[in-house]
Short mmCIF file of C-alpha atoms in Angstrom, two decimals:
data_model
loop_
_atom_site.label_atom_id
_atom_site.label_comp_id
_atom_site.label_asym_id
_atom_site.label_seq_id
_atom_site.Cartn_x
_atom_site.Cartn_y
_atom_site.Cartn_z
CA UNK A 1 94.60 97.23 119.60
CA UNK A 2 98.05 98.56 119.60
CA UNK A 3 97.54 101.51 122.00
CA UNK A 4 95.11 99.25 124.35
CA UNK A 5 97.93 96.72 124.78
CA UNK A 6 100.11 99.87 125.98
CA UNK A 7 97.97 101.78 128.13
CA UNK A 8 96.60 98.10 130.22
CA UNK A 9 98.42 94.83 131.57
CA UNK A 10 98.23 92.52 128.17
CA UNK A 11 95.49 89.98 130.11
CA UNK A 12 93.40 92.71 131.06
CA UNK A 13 93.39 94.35 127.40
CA UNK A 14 93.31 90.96 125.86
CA UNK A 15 90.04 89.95 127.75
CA UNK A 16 88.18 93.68 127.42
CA UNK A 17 88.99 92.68 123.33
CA UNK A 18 88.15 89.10 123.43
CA UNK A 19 84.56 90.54 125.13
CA UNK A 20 84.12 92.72 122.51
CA UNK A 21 84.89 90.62 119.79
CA UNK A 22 81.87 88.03 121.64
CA UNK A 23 79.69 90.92 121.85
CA UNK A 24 80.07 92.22 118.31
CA UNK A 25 79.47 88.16 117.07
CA UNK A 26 76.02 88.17 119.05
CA UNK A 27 74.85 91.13 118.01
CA UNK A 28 75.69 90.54 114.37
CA UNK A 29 74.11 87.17 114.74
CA UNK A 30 70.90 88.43 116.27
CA UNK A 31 70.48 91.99 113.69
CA UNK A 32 71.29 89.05 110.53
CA UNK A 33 68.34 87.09 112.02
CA UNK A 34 66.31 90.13 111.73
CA UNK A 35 66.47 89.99 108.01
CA UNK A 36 67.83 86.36 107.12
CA UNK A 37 67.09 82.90 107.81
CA UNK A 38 68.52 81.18 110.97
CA UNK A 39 71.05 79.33 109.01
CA UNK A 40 73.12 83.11 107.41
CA UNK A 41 72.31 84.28 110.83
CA UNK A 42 74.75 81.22 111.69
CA UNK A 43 77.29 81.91 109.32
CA UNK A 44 77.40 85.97 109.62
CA UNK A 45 78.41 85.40 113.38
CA UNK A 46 80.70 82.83 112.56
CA UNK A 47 82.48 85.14 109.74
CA UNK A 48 82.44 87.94 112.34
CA UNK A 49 84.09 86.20 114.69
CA UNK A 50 86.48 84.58 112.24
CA UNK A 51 87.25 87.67 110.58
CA UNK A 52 87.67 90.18 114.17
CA UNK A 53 89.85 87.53 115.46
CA UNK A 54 92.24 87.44 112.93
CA UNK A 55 92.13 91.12 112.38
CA UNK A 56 93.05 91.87 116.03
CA UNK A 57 95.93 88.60 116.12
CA UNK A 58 94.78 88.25 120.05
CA UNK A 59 95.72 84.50 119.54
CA UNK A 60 97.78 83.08 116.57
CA UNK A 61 96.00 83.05 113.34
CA UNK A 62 95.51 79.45 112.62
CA UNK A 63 93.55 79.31 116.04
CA UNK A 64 89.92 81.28 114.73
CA UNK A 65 90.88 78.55 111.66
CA UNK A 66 90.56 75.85 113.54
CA UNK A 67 87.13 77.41 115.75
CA UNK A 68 85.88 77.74 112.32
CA UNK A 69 86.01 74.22 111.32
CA UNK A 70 84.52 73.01 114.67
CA UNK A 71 81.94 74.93 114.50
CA UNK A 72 80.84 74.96 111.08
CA UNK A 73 80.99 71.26 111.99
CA UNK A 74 79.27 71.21 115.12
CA UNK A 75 76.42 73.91 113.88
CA UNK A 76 75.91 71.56 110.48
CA UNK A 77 76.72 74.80 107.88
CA UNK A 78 77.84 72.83 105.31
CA UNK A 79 78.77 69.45 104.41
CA UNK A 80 82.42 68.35 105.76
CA UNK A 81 82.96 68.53 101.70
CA UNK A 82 82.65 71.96 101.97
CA UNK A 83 84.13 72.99 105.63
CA UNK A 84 87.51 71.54 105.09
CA UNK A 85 87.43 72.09 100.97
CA UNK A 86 90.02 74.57 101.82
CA UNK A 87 92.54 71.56 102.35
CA UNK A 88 92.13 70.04 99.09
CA UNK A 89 92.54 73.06 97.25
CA UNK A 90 95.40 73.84 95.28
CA UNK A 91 96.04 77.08 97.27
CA UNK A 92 97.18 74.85 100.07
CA UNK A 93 99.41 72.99 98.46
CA UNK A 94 101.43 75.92 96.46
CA UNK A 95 101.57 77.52 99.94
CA UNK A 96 103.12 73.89 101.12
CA UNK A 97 105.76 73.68 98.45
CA UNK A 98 106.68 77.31 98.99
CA UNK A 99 107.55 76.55 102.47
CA UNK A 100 109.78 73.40 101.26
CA UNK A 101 111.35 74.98 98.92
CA UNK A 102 112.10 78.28 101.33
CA UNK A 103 113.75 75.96 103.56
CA UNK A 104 115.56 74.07 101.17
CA UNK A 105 117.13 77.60 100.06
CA UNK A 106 118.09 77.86 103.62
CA UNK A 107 119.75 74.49 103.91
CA UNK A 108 121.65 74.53 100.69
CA UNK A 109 123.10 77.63 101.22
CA UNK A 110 121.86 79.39 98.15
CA UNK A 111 120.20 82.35 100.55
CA UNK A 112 123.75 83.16 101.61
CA UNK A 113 124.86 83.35 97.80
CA UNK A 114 121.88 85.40 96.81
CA UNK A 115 122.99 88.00 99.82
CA UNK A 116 126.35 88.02 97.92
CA UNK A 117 124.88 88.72 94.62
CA UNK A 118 122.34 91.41 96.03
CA UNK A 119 125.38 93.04 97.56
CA UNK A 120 126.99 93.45 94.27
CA UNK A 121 124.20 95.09 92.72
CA UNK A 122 124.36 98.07 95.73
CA UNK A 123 126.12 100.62 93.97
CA UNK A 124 127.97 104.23 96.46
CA UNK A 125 124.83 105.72 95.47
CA UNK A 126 121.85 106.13 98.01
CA UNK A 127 119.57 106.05 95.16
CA UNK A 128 120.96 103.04 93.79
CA UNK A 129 121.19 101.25 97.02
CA UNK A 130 117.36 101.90 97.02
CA UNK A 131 116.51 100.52 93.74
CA UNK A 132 119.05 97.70 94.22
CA UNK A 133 117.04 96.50 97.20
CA UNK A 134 113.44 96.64 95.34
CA UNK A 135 114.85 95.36 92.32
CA UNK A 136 116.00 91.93 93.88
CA UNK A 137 113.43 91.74 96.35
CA UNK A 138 110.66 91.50 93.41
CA UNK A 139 113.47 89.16 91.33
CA UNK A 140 113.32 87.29 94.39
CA UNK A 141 109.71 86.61 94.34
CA UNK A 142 109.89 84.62 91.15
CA UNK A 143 111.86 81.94 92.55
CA UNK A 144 110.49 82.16 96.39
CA UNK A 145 106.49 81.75 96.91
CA UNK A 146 106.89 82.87 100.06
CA UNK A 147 106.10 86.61 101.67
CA UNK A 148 106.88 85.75 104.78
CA UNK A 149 109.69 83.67 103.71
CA UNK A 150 111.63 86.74 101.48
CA UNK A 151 111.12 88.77 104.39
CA UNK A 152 112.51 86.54 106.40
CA UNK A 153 115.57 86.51 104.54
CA UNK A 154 116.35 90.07 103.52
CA UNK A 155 115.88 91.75 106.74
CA UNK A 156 119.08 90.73 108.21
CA UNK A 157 121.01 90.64 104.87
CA UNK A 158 120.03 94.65 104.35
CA UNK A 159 120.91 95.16 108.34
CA UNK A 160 124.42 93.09 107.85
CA UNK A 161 124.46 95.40 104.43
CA UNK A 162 123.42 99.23 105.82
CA UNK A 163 126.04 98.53 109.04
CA UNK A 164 128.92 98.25 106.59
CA UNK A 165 128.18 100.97 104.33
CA UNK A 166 127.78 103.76 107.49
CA UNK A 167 124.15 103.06 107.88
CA UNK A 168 124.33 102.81 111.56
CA UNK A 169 121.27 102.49 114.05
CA UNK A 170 119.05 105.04 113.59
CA UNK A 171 120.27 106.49 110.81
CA UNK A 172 117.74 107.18 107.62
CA UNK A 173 119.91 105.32 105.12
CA UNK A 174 119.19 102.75 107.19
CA UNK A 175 115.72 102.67 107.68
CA UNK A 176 115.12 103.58 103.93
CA UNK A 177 117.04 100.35 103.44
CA UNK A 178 114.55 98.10 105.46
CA UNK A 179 111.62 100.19 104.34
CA UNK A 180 112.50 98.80 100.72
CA UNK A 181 113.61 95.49 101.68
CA UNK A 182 110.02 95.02 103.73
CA UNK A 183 107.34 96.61 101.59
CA UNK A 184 109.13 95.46 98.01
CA UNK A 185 109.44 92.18 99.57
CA UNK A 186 105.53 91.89 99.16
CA UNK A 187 104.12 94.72 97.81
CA UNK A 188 104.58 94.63 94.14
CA UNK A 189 104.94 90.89 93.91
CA UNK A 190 101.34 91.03 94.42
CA UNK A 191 101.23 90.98 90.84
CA UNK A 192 102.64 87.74 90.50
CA UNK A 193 100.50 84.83 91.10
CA UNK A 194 102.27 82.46 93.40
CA UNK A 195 104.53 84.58 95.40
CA UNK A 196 101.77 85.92 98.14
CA UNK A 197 98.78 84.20 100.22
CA UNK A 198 95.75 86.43 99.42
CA UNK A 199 96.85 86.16 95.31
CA UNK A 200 96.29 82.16 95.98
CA UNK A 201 93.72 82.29 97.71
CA UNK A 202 91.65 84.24 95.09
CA UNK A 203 93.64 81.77 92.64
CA UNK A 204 91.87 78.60 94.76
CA UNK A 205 88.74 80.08 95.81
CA UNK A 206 88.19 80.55 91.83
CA UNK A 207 89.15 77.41 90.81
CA UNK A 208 86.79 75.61 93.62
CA UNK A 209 83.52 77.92 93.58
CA UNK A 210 83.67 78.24 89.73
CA UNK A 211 85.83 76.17 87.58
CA UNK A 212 88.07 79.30 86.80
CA UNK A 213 91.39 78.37 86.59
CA UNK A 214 94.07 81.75 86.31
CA UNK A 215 96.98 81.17 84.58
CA UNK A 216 100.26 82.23 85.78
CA UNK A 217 101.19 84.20 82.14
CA UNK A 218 97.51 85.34 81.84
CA UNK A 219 97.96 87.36 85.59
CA UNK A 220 101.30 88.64 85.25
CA UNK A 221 100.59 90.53 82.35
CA UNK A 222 97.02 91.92 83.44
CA UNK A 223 99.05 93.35 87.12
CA UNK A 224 102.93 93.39 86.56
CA UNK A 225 103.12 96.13 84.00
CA UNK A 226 101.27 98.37 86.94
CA UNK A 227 101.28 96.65 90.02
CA UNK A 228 105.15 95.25 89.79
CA UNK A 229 106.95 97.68 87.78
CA UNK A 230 105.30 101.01 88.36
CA UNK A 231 104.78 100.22 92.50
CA UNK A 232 108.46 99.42 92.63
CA UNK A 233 109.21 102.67 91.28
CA UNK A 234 106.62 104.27 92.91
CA UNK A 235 108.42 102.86 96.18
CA UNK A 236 111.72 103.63 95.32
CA UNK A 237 110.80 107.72 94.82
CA UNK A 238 108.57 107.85 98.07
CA UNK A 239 111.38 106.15 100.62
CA UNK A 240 114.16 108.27 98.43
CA UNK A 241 111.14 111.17 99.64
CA UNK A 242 110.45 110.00 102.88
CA UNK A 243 113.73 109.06 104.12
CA UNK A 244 116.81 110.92 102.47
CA UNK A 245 120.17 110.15 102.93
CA UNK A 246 123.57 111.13 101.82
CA UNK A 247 125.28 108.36 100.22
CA UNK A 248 126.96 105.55 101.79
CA UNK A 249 130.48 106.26 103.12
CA UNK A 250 131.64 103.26 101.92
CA UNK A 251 130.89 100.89 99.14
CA UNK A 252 128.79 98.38 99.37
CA UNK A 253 130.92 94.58 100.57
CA UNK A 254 131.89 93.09 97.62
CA UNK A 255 132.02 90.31 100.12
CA UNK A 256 134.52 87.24 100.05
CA UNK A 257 134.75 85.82 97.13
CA UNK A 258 132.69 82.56 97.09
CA UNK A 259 133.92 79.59 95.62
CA UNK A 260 131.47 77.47 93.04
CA UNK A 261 127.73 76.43 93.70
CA UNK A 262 128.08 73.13 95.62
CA UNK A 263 125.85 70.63 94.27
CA UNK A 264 123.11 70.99 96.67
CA UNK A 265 122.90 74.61 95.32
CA UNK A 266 123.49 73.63 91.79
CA UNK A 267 120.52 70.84 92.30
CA UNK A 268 118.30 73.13 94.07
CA UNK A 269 118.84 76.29 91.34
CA UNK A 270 118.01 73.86 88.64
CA UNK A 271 114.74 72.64 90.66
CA UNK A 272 113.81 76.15 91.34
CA UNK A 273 114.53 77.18 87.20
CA UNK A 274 112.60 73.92 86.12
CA UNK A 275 109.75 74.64 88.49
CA UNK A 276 109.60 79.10 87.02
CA UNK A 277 109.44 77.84 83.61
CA UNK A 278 106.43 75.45 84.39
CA UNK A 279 104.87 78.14 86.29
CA UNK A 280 105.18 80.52 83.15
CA UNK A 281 104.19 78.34 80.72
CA UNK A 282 100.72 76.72 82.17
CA UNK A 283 98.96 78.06 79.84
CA UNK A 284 101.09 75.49 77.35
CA UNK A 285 100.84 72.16 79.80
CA UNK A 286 98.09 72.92 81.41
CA UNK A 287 99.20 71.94 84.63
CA UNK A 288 98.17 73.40 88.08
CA UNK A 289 101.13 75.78 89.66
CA UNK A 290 100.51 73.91 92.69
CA UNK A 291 101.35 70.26 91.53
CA UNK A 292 104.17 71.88 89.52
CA UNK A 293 105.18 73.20 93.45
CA UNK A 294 104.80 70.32 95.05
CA UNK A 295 106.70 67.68 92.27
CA UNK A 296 109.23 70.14 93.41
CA UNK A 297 108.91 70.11 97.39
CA UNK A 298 108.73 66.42 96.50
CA UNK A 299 112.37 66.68 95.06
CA UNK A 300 113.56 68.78 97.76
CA UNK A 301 112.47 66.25 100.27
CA UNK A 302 114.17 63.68 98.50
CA UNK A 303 116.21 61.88 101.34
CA UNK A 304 119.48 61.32 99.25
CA UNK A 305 119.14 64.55 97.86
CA UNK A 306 120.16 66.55 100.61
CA UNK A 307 118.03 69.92 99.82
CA UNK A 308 116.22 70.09 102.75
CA UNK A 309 117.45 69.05 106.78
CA UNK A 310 115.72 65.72 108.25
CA UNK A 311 114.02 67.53 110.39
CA UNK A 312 112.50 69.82 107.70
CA UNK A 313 109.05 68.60 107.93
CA UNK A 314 109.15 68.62 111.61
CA UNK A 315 110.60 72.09 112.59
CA UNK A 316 110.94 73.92 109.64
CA UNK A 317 107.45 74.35 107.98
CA UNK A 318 104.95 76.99 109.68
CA UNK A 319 101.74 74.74 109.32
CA UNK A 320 99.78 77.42 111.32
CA UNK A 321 100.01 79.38 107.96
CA UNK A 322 98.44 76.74 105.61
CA UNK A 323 96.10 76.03 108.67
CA UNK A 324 95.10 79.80 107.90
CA UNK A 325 94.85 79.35 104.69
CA UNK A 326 92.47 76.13 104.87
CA UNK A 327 90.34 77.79 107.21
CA UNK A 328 89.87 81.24 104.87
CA UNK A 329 88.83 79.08 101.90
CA UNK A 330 86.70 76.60 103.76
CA UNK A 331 84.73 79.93 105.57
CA UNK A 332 84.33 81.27 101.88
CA UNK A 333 83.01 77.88 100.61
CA UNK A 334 80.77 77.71 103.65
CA UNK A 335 79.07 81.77 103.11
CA UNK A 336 78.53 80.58 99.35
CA UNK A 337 77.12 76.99 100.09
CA UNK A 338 74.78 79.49 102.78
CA UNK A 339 73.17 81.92 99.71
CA UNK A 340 74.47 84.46 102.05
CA UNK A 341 76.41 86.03 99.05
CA UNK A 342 73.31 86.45 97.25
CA UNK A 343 71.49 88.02 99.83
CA UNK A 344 74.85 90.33 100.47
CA UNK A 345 75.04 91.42 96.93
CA UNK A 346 70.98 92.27 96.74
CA UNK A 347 71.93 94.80 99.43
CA UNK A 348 74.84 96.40 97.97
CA UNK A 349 73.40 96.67 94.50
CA UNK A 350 70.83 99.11 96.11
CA UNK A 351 73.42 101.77 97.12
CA UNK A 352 76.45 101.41 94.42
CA UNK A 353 74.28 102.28 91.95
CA UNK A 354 75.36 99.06 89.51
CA UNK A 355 74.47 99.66 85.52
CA UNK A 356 75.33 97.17 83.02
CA UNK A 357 76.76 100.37 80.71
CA UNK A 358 78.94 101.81 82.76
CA UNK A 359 81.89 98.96 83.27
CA UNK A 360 84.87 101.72 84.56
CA UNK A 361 82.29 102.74 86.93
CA UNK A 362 81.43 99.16 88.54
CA UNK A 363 85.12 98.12 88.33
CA UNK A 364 85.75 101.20 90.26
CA UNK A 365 82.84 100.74 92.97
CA UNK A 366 83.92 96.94 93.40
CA UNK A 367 87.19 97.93 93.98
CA UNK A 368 86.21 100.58 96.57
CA UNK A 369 84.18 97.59 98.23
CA UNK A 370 87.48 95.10 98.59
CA UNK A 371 89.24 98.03 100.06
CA UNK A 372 87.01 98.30 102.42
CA UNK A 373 86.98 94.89 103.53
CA UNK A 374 90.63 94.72 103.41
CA UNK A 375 90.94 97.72 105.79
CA UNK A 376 88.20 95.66 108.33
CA UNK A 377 90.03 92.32 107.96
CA UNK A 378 93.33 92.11 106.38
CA UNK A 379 94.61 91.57 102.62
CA UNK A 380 93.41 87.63 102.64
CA UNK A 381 90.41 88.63 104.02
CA UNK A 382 89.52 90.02 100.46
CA UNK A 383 89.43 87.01 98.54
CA UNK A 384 87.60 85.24 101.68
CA UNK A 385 85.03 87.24 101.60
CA UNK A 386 84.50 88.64 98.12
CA UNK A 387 85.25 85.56 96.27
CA UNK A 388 82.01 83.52 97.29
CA UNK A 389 80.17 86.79 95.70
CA UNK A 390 81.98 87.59 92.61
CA UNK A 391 79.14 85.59 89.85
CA UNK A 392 76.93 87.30 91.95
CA UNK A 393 78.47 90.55 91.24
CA UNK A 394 79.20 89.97 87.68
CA UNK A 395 75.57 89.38 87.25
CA UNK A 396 74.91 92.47 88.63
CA UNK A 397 77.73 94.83 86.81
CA UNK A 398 77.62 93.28 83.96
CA UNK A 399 81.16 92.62 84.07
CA UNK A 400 83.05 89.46 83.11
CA UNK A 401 83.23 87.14 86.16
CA UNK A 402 87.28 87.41 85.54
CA UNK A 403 87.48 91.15 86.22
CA UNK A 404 85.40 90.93 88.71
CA UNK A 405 88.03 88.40 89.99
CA UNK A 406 90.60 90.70 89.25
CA UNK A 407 89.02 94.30 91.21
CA UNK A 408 90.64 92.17 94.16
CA UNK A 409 93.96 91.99 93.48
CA UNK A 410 93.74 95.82 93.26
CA UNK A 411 92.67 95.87 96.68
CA UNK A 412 94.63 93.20 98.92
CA UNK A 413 98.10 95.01 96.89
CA UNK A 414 97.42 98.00 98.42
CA UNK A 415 98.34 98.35 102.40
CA UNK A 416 96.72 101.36 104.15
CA UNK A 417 98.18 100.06 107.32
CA UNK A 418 100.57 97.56 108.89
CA UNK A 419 98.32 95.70 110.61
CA UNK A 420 96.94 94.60 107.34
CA UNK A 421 100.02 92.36 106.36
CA UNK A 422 101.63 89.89 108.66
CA UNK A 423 105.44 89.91 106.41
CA UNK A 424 105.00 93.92 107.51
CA UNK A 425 104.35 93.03 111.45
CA UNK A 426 107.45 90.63 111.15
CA UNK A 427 109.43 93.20 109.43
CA UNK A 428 108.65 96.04 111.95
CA UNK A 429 109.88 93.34 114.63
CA UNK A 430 112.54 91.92 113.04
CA UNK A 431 114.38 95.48 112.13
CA UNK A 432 113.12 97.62 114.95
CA UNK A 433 111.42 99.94 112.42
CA UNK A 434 109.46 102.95 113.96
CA UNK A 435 105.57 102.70 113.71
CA UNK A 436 105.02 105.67 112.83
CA UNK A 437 107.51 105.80 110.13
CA UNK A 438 105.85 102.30 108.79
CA UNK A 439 102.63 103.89 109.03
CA UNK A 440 103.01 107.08 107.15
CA UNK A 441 104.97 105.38 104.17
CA UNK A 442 101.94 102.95 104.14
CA UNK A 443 99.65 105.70 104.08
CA UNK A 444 101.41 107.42 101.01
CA UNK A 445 101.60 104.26 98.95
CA UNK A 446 98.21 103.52 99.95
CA UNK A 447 97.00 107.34 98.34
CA UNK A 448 99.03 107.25 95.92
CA UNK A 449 98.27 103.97 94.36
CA UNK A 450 94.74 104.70 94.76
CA UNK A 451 94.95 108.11 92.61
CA UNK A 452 97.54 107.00 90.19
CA UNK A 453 98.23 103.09 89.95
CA UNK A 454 94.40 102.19 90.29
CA UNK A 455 93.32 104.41 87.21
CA UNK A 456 96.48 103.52 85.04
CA UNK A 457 95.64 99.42 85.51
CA UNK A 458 91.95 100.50 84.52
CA UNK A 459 93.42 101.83 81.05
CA UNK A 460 96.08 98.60 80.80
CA UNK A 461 92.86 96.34 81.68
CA UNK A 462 90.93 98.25 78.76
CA UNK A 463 94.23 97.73 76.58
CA UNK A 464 94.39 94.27 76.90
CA UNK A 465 90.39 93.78 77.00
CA UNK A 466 89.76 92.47 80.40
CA UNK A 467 87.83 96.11 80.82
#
């Protein structure tokens, strides 16, 4: 879509995609009703469109949401119970208090003292400005549930940053700089269960199609060992590859000296520490990430607290992104209240060649599949569409519904292309990155992880016995 919008006036392009996109829904809709009942017929069309809208982003991405729930409404697909499930689930409301509490790190100033404290850790080494970067982007992740929100704030910290040290425009110091601040500001935080969209969506879709509730401990040690550490480094050696540099002229700012944490910060640091050590020890309480979330938004909003503006609610929450998010998981409730997962699954377990003895090979195939539907969607299209069949799929492979859960995450954590991750559009916006440069460093990760990372969390599954 890229290279349309340049070659013809944006209308023009956006109208010659907006017919194809109505073509391609008809004439999915008429070949399912070859083969299924009038009712999948329905709701393949209605995925199609859902899902080619928001993999093009020809309108904003809450608006194929909102088609969705009219006309799964309209067309009677499912009970209202099940369209708009999506807004009752506890995906939406983690995503909700992540957005508070974003702001309220914002408003209190504590951003501004974290870009003081990542400055310190930016050594005169290239190399170690590198690491520095990944290192407190994926720190950053365990306080702020938010990859569009981290992104948001590093990118013009690490511009402010690269400009002092001799990092000047254009310069490929300076782009190695962004490169780490954009991918490790999502990339290997995959692996850690509130910080992203898709990883709670597959959290919500679980917990509202089957009962299966994933525990915040339980994931971070089946993906952080591979996904977090070893991507990070992974990163680190491929943009030290991609991008060399000599080192900086200068030493990173140790920047003015700040005085002590006001007590908006100091209120809002103990909020955020209280509301980690719920998250990583659910499996103790028992207590959904997302309420623990939103008792904190709840603080945060606290009039005479003073953590968040008055006008927080109002200006400073993106409800277009939760709107997303409702709409995903309602449109994944709908295709399993439709038996069209069944029927899916029948046809795929004719050509991947599914045995009940050979579990590395069925992880392996189901992870393949995700891919796939990652690269036609984007990374929360994988737990949209995949979810609905995964006891479908474990009664195939054999495997425990949980891993077959779990073949997702390596999927939607591995970008073969920008278009694929909205913090990754913002970031090429926000910092002027070259596309091409984006592109080829999400091609190597996207190899790489598939030949090395994807076969070493297959041996850490089988150490830890979800394999």
């Amino acid at each position: 879509m890229k290279s349309l919008s340049l070659a013809l006036p944006l209308p023009v392009a956006r109208l010659r995609a907006l017919a194809a996109i109505a073509a391609l829904t008809l004439a999915s809709g008429l070949a399912a009703a070859l083969y299924l009942p009038a009712s999948m017929a329905g709701v393949v069309a209605l995925l199609v469109f859902c899902i080619s809208m928001w993999a093009t982003a020809l309108v904003p991405e809450y608006w194929p949401a909102l088609a969705f729930f009219l006309v799964a409404m309209l067309c009677n697909m499912a009970p209202a119970q099940t369209v708009f499930s999506g807004l009752q689930s506890t995906t939406f409301w983690l995503l909700f208090s992540g957005a508070v509490m974003g702001a309220a790190i914002g408003h209190t100033g504590l951003g501004k003292r974290a870009a003081a404290i990542l400055s310190r850790m930016l050594g005169r080494r290239y190399a170690g400005v590198i690491a520095g970067i990944v290192l407190f982007s994926v720190a950053l992740a365990f306080v702020m549930p938010s990859g569009m929100g981290r992104v948001v704030l590093l990118i013009p910290i690490t511009m402010a940053v690269a400009e002092h040290i001799g990092y000047g425009a254009g310069h490929n110091g300076r782009t190695g700089m962004l490169m780490a601040a954009s991918f490790s500001s999502f990339l290997p935080t995959f692996a850690i269960l509130p910080s992203n969209a898709p990883n709670m969506i597959l959290s919500g879709m679980a917990d509202n199609l089957y009962g299966v509730q994933i525990a915040y401990v339980d994931y971070l040690l089946l993906h952080f060992p591979v996904l977090g550490i070893l991507k990070s480094v992974l990163l680190v050696l491929l943009i030290l590859w991609m991008f060399p540099a000599a080192d900086p002229v200068r030493a990173a700012a140790p920047a003015q000296r700040q005085g002590p944490m006001s007590a908006q910060e100091t209120g809002l640091a103990v909020v955020l520490g209280g509301c980690l050590a719920l998250w990583m020890t659910d499996g103790l309480h028992h207590v959904s990430p997302a309420w623990v979330g939103l008792a904190a938004a709840l603080v945060c909003l606290w009039p005479a607290a003073d953590l968040t503006s008055k006008k927080c609610l109002n200006q400073e929450i993106n409800y277009g992104s939760l709107l997303f998010v409702a709409g995903v998981m309602g449109l994944g409730a709908v295709i399993s209240e439709s038996g069209l997962g069944e029927a899916v699954v029948h046809g795929l377990s004719r050509h991947a060649r599914f045995a009940t003895d050979t579990p590395l090979w069925n992880a392996a195939v189901l992870t393949v599949i995700s891919t796939v539907v990652s690269l036609v969607t984007n990374l929360a299209g994988v737990p949209a569409t995949m979810t609905p069949l995964a006891q479908d799929l474990a009664a195939v492979t054999g495997l425990p519904l949980m891993t077959v859960l779990m073949t997702q995450v390596l999927a939607f954590s591995n970008v073969c292309l920008p278009y694929q991750a909205p913090p990754l559009i913002f970031a090429m916006q926000a910092a002027s990155l070259p596309v091409a440069a984006v592109t080829r460093l999400c091609l190597s990760l996207f190899i790489l992880s598939l030949l090395i990372l994807t076969p070493l969390d297959f041996v850490w599954w089988h150490v830890v016995g979800l394999l």
